XYZ file of C-alpha atoms in Angstrom:
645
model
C 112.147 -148.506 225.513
C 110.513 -149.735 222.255
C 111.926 -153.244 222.685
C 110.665 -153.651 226.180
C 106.835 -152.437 225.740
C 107.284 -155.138 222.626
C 108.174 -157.612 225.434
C 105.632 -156.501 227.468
C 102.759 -157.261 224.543
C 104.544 -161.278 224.309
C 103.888 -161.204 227.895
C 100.983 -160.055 228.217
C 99.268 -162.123 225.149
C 101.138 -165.700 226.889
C 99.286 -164.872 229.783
C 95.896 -164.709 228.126
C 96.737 -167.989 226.566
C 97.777 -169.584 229.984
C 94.313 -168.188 231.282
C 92.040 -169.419 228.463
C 93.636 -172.669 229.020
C 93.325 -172.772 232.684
C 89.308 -171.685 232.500
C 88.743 -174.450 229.818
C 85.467 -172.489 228.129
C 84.267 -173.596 224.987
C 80.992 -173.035 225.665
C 80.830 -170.321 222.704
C 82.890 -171.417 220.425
C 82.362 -172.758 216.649
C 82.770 -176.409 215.791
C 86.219 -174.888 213.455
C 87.340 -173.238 217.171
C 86.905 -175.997 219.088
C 89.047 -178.564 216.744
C 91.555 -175.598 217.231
C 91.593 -175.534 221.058
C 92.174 -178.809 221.096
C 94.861 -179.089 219.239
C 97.991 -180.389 221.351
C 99.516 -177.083 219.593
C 97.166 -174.681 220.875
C 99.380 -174.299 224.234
C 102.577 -173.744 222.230
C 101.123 -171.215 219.701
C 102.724 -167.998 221.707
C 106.340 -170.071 222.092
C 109.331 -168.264 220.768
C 109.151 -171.408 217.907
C 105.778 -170.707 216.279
C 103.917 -173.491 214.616
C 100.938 -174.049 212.745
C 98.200 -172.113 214.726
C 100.230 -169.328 216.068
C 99.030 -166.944 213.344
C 95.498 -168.041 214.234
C 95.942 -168.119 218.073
C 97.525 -164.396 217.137
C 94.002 -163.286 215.568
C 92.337 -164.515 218.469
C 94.451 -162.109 220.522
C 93.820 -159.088 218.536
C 90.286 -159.454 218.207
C 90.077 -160.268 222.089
C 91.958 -157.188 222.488
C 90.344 -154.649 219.849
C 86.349 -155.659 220.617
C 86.551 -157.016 224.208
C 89.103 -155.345 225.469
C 88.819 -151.794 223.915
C 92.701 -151.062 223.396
C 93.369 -148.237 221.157
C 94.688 -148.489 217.669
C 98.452 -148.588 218.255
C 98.148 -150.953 221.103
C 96.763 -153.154 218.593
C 99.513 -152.314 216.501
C 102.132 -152.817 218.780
C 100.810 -156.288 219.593
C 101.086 -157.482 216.043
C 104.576 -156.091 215.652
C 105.861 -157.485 218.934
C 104.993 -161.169 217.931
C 106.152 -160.249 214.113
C 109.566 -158.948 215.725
C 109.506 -162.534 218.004
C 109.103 -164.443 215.456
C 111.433 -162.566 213.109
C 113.810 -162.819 215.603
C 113.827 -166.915 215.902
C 113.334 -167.762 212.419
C 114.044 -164.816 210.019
C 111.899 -163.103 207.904
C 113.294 -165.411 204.819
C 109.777 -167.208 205.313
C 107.808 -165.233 203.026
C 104.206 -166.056 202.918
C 102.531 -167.952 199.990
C 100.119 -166.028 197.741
C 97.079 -167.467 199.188
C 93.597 -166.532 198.106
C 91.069 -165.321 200.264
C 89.347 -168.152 199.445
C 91.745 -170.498 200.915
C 92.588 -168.923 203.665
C 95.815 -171.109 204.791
C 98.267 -170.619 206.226
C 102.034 -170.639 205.930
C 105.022 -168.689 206.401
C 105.611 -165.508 209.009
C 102.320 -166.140 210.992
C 101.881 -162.451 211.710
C 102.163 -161.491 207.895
C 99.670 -164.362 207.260
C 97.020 -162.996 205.542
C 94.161 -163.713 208.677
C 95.919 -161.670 211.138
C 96.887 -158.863 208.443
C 93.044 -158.817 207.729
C 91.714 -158.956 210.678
C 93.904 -156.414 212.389
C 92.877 -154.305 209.021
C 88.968 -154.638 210.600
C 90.097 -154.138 214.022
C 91.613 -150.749 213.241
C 88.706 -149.423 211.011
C 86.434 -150.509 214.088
C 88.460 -148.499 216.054
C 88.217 -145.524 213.055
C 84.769 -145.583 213.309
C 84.451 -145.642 217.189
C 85.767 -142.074 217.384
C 89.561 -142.398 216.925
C 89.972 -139.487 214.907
C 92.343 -138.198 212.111
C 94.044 -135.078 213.070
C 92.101 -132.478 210.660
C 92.672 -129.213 210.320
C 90.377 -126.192 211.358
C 88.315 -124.770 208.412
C 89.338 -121.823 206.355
C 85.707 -119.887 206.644
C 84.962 -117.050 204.240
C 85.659 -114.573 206.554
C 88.922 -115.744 207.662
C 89.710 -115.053 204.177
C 88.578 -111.664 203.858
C 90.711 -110.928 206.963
C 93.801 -112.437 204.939
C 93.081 -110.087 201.876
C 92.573 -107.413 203.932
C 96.252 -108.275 205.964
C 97.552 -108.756 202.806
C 96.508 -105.220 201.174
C 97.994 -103.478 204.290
C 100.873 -105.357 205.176
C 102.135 -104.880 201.183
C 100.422 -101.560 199.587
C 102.640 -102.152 196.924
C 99.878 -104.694 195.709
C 97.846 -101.979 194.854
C 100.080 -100.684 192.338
C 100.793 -103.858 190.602
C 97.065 -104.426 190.171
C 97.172 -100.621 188.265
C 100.215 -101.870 185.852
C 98.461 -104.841 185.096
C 95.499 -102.854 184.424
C 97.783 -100.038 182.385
C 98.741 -103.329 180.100
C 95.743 -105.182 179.993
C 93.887 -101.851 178.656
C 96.727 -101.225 176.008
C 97.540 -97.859 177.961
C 100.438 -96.095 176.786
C 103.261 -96.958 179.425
C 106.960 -95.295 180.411
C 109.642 -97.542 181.332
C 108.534 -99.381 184.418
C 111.510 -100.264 187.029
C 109.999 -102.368 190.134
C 113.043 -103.209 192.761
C 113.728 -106.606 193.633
C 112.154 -106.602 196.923
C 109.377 -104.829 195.965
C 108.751 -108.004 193.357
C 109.438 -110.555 195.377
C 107.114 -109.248 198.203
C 104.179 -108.592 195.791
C 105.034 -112.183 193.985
C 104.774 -113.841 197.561
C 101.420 -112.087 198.504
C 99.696 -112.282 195.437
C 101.014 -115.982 194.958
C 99.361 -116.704 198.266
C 96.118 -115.130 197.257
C 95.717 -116.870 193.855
C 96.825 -120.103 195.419
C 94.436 -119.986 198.930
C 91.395 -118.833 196.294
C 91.874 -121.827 193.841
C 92.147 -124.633 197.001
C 89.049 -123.129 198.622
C 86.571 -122.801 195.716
C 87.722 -126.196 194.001
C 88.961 -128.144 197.166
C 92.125 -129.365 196.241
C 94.966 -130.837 198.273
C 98.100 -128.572 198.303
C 100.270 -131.944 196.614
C 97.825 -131.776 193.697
C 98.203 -127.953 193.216
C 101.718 -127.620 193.648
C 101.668 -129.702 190.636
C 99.289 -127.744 188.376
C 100.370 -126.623 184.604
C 99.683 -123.726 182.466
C 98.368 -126.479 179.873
C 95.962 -127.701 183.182
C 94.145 -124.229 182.377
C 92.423 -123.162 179.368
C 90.652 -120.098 178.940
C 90.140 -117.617 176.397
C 92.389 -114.685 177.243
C 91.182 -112.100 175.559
C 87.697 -112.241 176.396
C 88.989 -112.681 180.233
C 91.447 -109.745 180.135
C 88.817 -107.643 179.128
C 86.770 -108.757 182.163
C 90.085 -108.449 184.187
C 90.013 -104.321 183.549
C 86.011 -104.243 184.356
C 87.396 -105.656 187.888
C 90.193 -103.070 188.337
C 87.791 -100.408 187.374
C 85.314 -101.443 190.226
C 82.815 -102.482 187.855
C 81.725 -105.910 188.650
C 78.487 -104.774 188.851
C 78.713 -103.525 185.528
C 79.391 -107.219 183.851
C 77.443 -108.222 181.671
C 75.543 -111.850 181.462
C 78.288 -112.881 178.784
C 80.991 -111.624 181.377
C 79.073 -113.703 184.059
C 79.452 -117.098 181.997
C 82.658 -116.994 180.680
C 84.948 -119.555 182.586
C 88.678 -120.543 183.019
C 88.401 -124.612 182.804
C 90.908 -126.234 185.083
C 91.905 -130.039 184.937
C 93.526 -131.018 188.178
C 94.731 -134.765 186.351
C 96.564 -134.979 189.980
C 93.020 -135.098 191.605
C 93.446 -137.617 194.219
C 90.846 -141.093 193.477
C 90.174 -139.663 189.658
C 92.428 -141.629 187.870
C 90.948 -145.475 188.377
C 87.828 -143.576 187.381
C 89.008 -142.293 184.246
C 90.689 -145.579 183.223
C 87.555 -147.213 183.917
C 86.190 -144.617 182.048
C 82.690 -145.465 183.851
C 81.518 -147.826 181.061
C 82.343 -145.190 178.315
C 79.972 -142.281 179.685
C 82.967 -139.209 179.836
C 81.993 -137.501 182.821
C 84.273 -135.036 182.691
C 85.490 -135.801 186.138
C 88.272 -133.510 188.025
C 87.238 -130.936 185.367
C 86.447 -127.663 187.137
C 84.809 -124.607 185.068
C 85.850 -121.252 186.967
C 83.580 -118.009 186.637
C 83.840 -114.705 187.977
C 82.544 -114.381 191.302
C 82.951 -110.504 192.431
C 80.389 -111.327 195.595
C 83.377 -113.471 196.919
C 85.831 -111.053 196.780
C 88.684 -113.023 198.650
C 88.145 -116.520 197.400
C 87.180 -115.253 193.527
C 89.262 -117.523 191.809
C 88.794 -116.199 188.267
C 90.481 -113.002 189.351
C 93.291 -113.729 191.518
C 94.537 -116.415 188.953
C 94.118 -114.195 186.127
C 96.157 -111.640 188.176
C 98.523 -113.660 188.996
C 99.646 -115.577 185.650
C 99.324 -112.210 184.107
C 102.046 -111.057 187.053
C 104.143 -113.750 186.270
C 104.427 -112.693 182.472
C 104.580 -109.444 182.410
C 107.115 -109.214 185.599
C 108.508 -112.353 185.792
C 109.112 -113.927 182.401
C 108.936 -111.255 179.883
C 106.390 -114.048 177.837
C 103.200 -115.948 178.330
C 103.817 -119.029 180.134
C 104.675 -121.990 178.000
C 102.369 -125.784 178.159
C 104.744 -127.236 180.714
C 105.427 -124.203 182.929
C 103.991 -125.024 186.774
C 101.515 -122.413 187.456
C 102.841 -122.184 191.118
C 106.621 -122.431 190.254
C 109.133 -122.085 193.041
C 111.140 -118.512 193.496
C 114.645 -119.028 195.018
C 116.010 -116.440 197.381
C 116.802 -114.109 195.453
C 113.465 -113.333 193.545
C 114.025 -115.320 190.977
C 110.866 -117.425 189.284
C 111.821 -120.919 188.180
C 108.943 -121.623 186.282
C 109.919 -125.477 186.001
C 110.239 -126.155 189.574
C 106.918 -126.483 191.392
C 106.000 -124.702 194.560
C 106.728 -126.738 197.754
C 104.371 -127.930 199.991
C 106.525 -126.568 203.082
C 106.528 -123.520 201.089
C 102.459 -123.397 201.453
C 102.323 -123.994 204.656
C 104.733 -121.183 206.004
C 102.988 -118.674 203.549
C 99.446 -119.726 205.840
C 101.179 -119.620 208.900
C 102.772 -116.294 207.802
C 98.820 -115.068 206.779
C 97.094 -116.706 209.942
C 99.414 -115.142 212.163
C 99.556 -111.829 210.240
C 95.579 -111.713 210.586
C 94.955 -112.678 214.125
C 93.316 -115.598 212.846
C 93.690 -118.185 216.163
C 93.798 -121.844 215.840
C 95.455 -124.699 213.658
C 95.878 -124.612 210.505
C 97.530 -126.917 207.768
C 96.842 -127.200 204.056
C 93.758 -128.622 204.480
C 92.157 -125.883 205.700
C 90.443 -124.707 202.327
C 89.549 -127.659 201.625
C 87.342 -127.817 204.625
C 86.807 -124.115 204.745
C 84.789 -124.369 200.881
C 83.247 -127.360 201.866
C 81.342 -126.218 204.456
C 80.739 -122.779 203.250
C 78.899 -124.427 199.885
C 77.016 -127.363 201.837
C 76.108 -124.670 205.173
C 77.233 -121.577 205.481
C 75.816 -119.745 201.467
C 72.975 -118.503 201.447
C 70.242 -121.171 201.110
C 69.535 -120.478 197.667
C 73.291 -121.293 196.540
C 73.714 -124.139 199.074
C 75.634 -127.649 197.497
C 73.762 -130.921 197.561
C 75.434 -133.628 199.196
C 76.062 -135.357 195.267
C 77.978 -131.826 194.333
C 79.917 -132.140 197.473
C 81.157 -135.477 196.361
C 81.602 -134.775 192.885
C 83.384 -131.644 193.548
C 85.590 -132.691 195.847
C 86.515 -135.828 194.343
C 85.653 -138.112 197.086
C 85.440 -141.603 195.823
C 82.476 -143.874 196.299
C 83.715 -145.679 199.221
C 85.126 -142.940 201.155
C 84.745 -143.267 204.693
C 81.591 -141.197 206.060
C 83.765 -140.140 208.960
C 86.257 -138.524 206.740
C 83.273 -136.675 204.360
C 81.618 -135.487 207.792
C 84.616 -134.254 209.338
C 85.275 -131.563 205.988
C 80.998 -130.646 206.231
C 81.406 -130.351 209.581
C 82.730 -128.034 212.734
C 80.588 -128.137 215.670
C 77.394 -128.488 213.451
C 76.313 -132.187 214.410
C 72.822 -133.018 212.360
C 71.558 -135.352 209.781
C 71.580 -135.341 205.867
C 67.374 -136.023 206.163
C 64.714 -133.533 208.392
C 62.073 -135.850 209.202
C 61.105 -133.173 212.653
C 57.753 -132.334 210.679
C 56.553 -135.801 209.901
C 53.278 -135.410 211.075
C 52.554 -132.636 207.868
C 49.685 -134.088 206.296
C 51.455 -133.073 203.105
C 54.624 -136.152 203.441
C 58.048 -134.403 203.250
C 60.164 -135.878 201.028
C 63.849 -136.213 201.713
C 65.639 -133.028 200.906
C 69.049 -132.654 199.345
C 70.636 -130.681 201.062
C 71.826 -130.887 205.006
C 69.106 -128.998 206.736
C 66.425 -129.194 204.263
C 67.000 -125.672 203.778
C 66.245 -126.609 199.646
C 62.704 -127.486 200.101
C 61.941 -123.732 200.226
C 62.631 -123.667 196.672
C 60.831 -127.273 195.912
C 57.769 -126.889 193.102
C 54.467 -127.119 194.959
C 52.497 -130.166 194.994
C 49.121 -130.548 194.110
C 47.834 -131.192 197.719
C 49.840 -128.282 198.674
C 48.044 -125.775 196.406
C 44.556 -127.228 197.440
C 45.193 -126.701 201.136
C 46.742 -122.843 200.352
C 42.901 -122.348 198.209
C 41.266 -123.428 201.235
C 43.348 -121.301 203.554
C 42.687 -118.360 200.849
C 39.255 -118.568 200.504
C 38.808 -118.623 204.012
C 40.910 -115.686 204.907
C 38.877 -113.837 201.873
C 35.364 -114.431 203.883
C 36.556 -113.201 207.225
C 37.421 -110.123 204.981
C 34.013 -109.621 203.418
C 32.760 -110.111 206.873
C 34.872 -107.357 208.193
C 34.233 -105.117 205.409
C 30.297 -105.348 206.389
C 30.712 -104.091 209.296
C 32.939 -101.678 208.268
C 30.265 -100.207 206.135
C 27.911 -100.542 209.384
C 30.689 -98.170 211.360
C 31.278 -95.997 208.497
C 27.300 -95.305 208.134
C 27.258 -94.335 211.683
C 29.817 -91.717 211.213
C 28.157 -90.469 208.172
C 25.808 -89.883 210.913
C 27.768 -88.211 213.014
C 29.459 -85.755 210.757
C 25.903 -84.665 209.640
C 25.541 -83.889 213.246
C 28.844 -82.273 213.628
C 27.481 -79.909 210.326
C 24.268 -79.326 211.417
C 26.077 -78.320 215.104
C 28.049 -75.931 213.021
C 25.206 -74.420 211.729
C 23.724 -74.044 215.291
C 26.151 -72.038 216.434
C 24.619 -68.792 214.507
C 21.512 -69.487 216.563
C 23.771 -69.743 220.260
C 25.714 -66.490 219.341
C 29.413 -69.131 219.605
C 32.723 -67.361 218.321
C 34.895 -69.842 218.636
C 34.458 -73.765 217.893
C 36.919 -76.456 218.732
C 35.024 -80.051 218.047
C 36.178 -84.017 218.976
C 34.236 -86.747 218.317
C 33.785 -88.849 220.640
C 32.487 -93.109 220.071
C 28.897 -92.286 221.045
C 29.091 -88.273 221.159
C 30.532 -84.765 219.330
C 31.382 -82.314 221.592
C 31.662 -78.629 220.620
C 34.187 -76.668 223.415
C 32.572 -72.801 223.528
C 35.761 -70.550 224.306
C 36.023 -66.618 225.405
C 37.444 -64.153 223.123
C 40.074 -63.781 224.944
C 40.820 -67.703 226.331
C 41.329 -67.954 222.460
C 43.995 -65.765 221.858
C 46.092 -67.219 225.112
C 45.357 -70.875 225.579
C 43.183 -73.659 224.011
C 42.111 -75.193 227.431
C 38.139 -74.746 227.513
C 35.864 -76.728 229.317
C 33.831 -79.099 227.565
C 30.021 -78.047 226.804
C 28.030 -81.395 225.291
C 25.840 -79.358 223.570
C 24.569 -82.105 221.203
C 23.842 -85.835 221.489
C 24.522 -87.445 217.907
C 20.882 -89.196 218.116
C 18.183 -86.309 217.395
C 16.280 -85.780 220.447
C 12.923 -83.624 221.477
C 12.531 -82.401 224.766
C 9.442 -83.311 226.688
C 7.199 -80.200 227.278
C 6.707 -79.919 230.350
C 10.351 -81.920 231.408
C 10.168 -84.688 233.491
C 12.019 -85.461 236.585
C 12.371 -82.151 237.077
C 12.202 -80.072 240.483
C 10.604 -77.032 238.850
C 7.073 -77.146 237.694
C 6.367 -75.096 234.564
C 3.174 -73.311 234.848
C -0.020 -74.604 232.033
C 0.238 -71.315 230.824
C 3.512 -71.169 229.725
C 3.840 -75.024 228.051
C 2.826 -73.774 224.900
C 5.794 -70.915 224.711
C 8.495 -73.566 224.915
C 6.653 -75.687 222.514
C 7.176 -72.781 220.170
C 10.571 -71.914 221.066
C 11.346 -75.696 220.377
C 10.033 -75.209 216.870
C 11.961 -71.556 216.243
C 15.119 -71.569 218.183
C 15.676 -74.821 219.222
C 17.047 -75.942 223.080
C 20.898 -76.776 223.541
C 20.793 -76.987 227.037
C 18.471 -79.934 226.521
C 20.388 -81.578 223.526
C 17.846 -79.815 220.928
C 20.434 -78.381 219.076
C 18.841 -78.029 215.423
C 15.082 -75.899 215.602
C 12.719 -78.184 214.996
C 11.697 -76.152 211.933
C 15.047 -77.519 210.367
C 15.102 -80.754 210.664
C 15.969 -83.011 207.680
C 12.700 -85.909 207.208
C 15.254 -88.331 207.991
C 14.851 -87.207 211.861
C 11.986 -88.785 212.012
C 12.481 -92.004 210.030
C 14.198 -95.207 210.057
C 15.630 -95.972 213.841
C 13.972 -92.176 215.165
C 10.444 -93.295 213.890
C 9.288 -92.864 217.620
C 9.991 -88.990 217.215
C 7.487 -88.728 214.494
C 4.375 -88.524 216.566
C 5.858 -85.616 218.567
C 7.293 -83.888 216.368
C 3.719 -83.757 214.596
C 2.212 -82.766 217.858
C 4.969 -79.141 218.917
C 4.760 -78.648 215.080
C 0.793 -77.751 214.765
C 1.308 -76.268 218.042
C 3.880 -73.909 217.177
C 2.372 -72.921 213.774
C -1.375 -72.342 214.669
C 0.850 -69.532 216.456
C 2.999 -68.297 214.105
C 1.124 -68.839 210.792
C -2.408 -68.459 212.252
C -2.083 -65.870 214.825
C 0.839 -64.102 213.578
C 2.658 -64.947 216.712
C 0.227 -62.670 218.489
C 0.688 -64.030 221.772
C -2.864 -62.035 223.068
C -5.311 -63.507 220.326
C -4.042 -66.899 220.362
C -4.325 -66.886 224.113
C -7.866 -65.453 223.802
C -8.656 -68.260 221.048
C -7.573 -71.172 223.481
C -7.678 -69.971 226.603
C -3.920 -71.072 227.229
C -3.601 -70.191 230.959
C -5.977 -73.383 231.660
C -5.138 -75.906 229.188
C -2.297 -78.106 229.254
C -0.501 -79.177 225.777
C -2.151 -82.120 225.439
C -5.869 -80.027 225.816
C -4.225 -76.992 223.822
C -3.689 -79.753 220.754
C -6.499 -80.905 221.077
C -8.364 -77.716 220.694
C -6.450 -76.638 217.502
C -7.322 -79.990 215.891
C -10.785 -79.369 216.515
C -10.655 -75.850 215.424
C -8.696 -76.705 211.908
C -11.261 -78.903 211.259
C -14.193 -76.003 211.776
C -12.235 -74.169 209.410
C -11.612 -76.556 206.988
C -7.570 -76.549 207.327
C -6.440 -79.652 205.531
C -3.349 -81.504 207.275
C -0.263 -81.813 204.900
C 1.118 -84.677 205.394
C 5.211 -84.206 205.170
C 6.830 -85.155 202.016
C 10.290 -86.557 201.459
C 10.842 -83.346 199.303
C 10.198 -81.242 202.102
């Protein structure tokens, strides 16, 4: 089947020749193409003989086929190997080509290993790369996928549990029995907690399962007593407990397998040490699943204690392989097809859907560090390279497909460009760092203006909450003076609401109050002091002349709540007559000498002052009149009211 689809390219590309022949166009082509279409060879280039243009007539073909055309990558592919196998086929593959230079650029030998169509089917198929033909990557390990796996883990092997208390017993110098742990007891603990140490380290530092598989206890230094004691903080459950000291102490891991690091360290970047593929673990209790510093501690402790009977020696693999009966071989690494079955073992184990190879952490702490922590911990794109060890010229494709799921967006956020303070470009994916940015100058001015503003419309407010706060000032000294009323209306029971513009007192029966609080509502006082006009007005009933004067006085004594006169006129305070109630002054004056010609004068005998004035024919405004006049004859000064009084 292979040999006939190769057939089928050789067809195929003679018939393109036979066409560009037949059609004759040169209307587009370079002086150097033209000299080559007409060369008498040109029609023979695709013959099972090649000669001296095929491998140029060949490059033609593929980059007719890759950028007119559109084939896919291994069509391209099969094109070049069909003519390669043609020509192989005719005249062996004992023609080696030359070592040319780019700069020659000749040709000789095989003329599809020559080095044009080599190169040029190398541009064709990064073309096609970057059009969208994608490598098959794996789904990403997210943080809670592995807090799922822990928690699998933990309940599909409780025996976990205990080893973490031995090594806790030891670490803590504990005085211990003779400790017997069954084989399969070990070797199901050793392949859980093996898992857990090894999915931690390739999520927080990225690292391809190849290069970890190969890792060495001499890869890791660290100071082991200072981390044990850590260590039995964690089993204790107090990570919140650790001090600052606790919080900086580090394991330092050298991955010298790191993929891309070693040209760099041999070109030593023009003698500045970098300390590249260097990676300084701390304890990270907030990332319970992926916390690196613990599970690795765990585990080479494990390994010791259980496995070895001593600490593990310079050239032991951290990851060694276990044969099938338990057994740790500390000098054989782990296998990659070992990895992947313990992941498909934990995916499947945790319900965790989806495909997933090795890769997965990688692309799993990527994107949690560049997207997914919170914004204050979030990776700038020059941490995501370093840490990951992607070289210089890796393709963007491949560094976008490990940032990114279905998150399509840019590295800059230019959406508020019209802020009249300019937004630099930000660091991070989303901008999500330029809440943390120091303020600019031109920042702080426009937050003063913005502050001093908001700080007038205060002062503002507060004025004329002063304004509403005098008012009910006023009010309340109605409300008391009400209160006091009540002695002179003979009330029992009181039950007062203020209302915007009104108080209202609610009179209740002695026995209403004892069974409900419904009452009607009696406004028995209007909060602006008011003096009732003697006689009313707009009234049906005419009040005889004679009697004017009587209500005058009662005005002054007792006071008139069914006409909103709900303080005596006797009692009022000077400031009922003052300020916005100025108008009230003249007629107060008026009922006042009125009422106290008759009570101080007279005595409040009712027959001598109605002798004196003749009351049963004067009016009130007459009847002042005459008391003016007779004060006067007497020689009665008028007192003028005094603040005091």
């Amino acid at each position: 089947m292979t040999q006939k689809a190769y057939w089928g390219h050789v067809h195929w590309g003679r018939e393109w020749l036979q066409d560009l022949l037949s059609r004759n166009d040169t209307t587009n082509l370079s002086e150097e193409d033209l000299a080559l279409f007409n060369d008498p060879a040109f029609k023979n280039a695709f013959d099972d003989i090649p000669n001296h243009l095929s491998a140029q007539v060949l490059a033609w073909y593929l980059s007719w086929s890759g950028f007119r055309k559109n084939l896919g990558r291994s069509t391209i592919e099969g094109i070049h190997t069909a003519f390669k196998k043609l020509w192989e086929q005719v005249i062996g593959s004992v023609l080696q080509p030359k070592h040319n230079t780019k700069r020659q650029r000749k040709s000789s030998g095989l003329p599809a290993r020559n080095w044009t169509g080599v190169a040029l089917k190398g541009s064709i198929k990064n073309k096609l790369s970057a059009d969208g033909v994608d490598r098959d990557h794996s789904l990403a390990m997210k943080k809670e996928h592995m807090d799922k796996i822990l928690t699998w883990a933990k309940s599909d092997c409780p025996e976990i549990g205990s080893a973490l208390h031995f090594i806790y017993v030891v670490l803590a110098n504990m005085p211990i029995s003779n400790v017997h742990i069954s084989d399969d007891v070990k070797k199901q603990v050793t392949k859980r907690l093996k898992f857990l140490a090894f999915a931690s380290m390739a999520w927080i530092i990225w690292t391809r399962c190849c290069e970890l598989v190969k890792l060495k206890r001499r890869d890791i230094q660290m100071d082991t007593e200072r981390i044990d004691s850590i260590l039995v903080k964690y089993m204790r459950g107090e990570q919140d407990a650790l001090t600052i000291d606790d919080m900086d102490e580090y394991c330092e891991i050298h991955l010298q397998h790191r993929k891309g690091w070693q040209k760099k360290e041999d070109k030593s970047f023009r003698g500045i040490d970098l300390h590249v593929n260097h990676y300084k673990i701390l304890p990270r209790p907030d990332l319970t699943s992926c916390d690196t510093f613990f599970w690795l501690s765990i585990w080479i402790r494990w390994v010791e204690y259980v496995h070895l009977g001593r600490p593990m020696e310079a050239e032991d693999f951290v990851f060694p392989a276990m044969g099938a009966n338990g057994v740790v071989q500390p000098g054989e690494p782990l296998t990659q097809d070992n990895v992947q079955k313990m992941l498909s073992e934990a995916t499947a184990g945790s319900s965790i859907e989806g495909k997933y190879s090795t890769h997965c952490f990688c692309r799993g702490g990527v994107q949690h560090w560049f997207i997914r922590a919170p914004n204050d911990e979030k990776w700038p794109m020059d941490v995501v390279r370093f840490w990951g060890g992607w070289a210089e010229g890796e393709q963007l494709n491949t560094l976008m497909h490990y940032l990114l799921d279905e998150l399509h967006a840019y590295e800059h956020d230019y959406s508020g460009a019209l802020h009249r303070v300019p937004l630099k470009n930000n660091p991070s994916l989303a901008g999500d760092r330029a809440l943390y940015a120091p303020a600019l100058r031109k920042e702080l001015a426009s937050f003063q203006t913005s502050v001093l503003g908001d700080i007038k419309d205060v002062r503002g407010a507060l004025t004329n909450l002063d304004a509403k706060v005098s008012r009910i000032e006023d009010m309340l000294q109605c409300l008391t003076e009400a209160v006091t009323v009540s002695n002179h209306i003979g009330l029992r029971h009181f039950s007062f609401s203020c209302a915007p513009t009104q108080v209202f007192i609610t009179q209740l029966s002695p026995a209403a109050s004892t069974t409900s609080n419904a009452s009607s509502p009696l406004d028995l006082m209007s909060c602006k002091p008011v003096i009732p006009n003697v006689p009313p007005r707009n009234c049906s009933y005419k009040m005889p002349r004679g009697k004017a004067w009587k209500e005058v006085v009662r005005h002054w004594q007792e006071g008139a709540p069914e006409l909103n006169l709900h303080v005596p006129l006797k009692d009022w305070p000077y400031e009922y007559t003052r300020g916005q109630n100025h108008g009230l002054h003249s007629k107060y004056n008026q009922q006042r000498i009125i009422a106290t010609e008759f009570l101080d004068q007279y005595g409040s005998n009712e027959a001598a002052f109605t002798a004196a004035y003749n009351t049963s024919l004067k009016g009130i405004k007459a009847l002042l009149e005459a008391i003016k006049a007779a004060r006067q004859k007497r020689g009665d000064m008028e007192i003028r009211r005094r603040h005091s009084e």
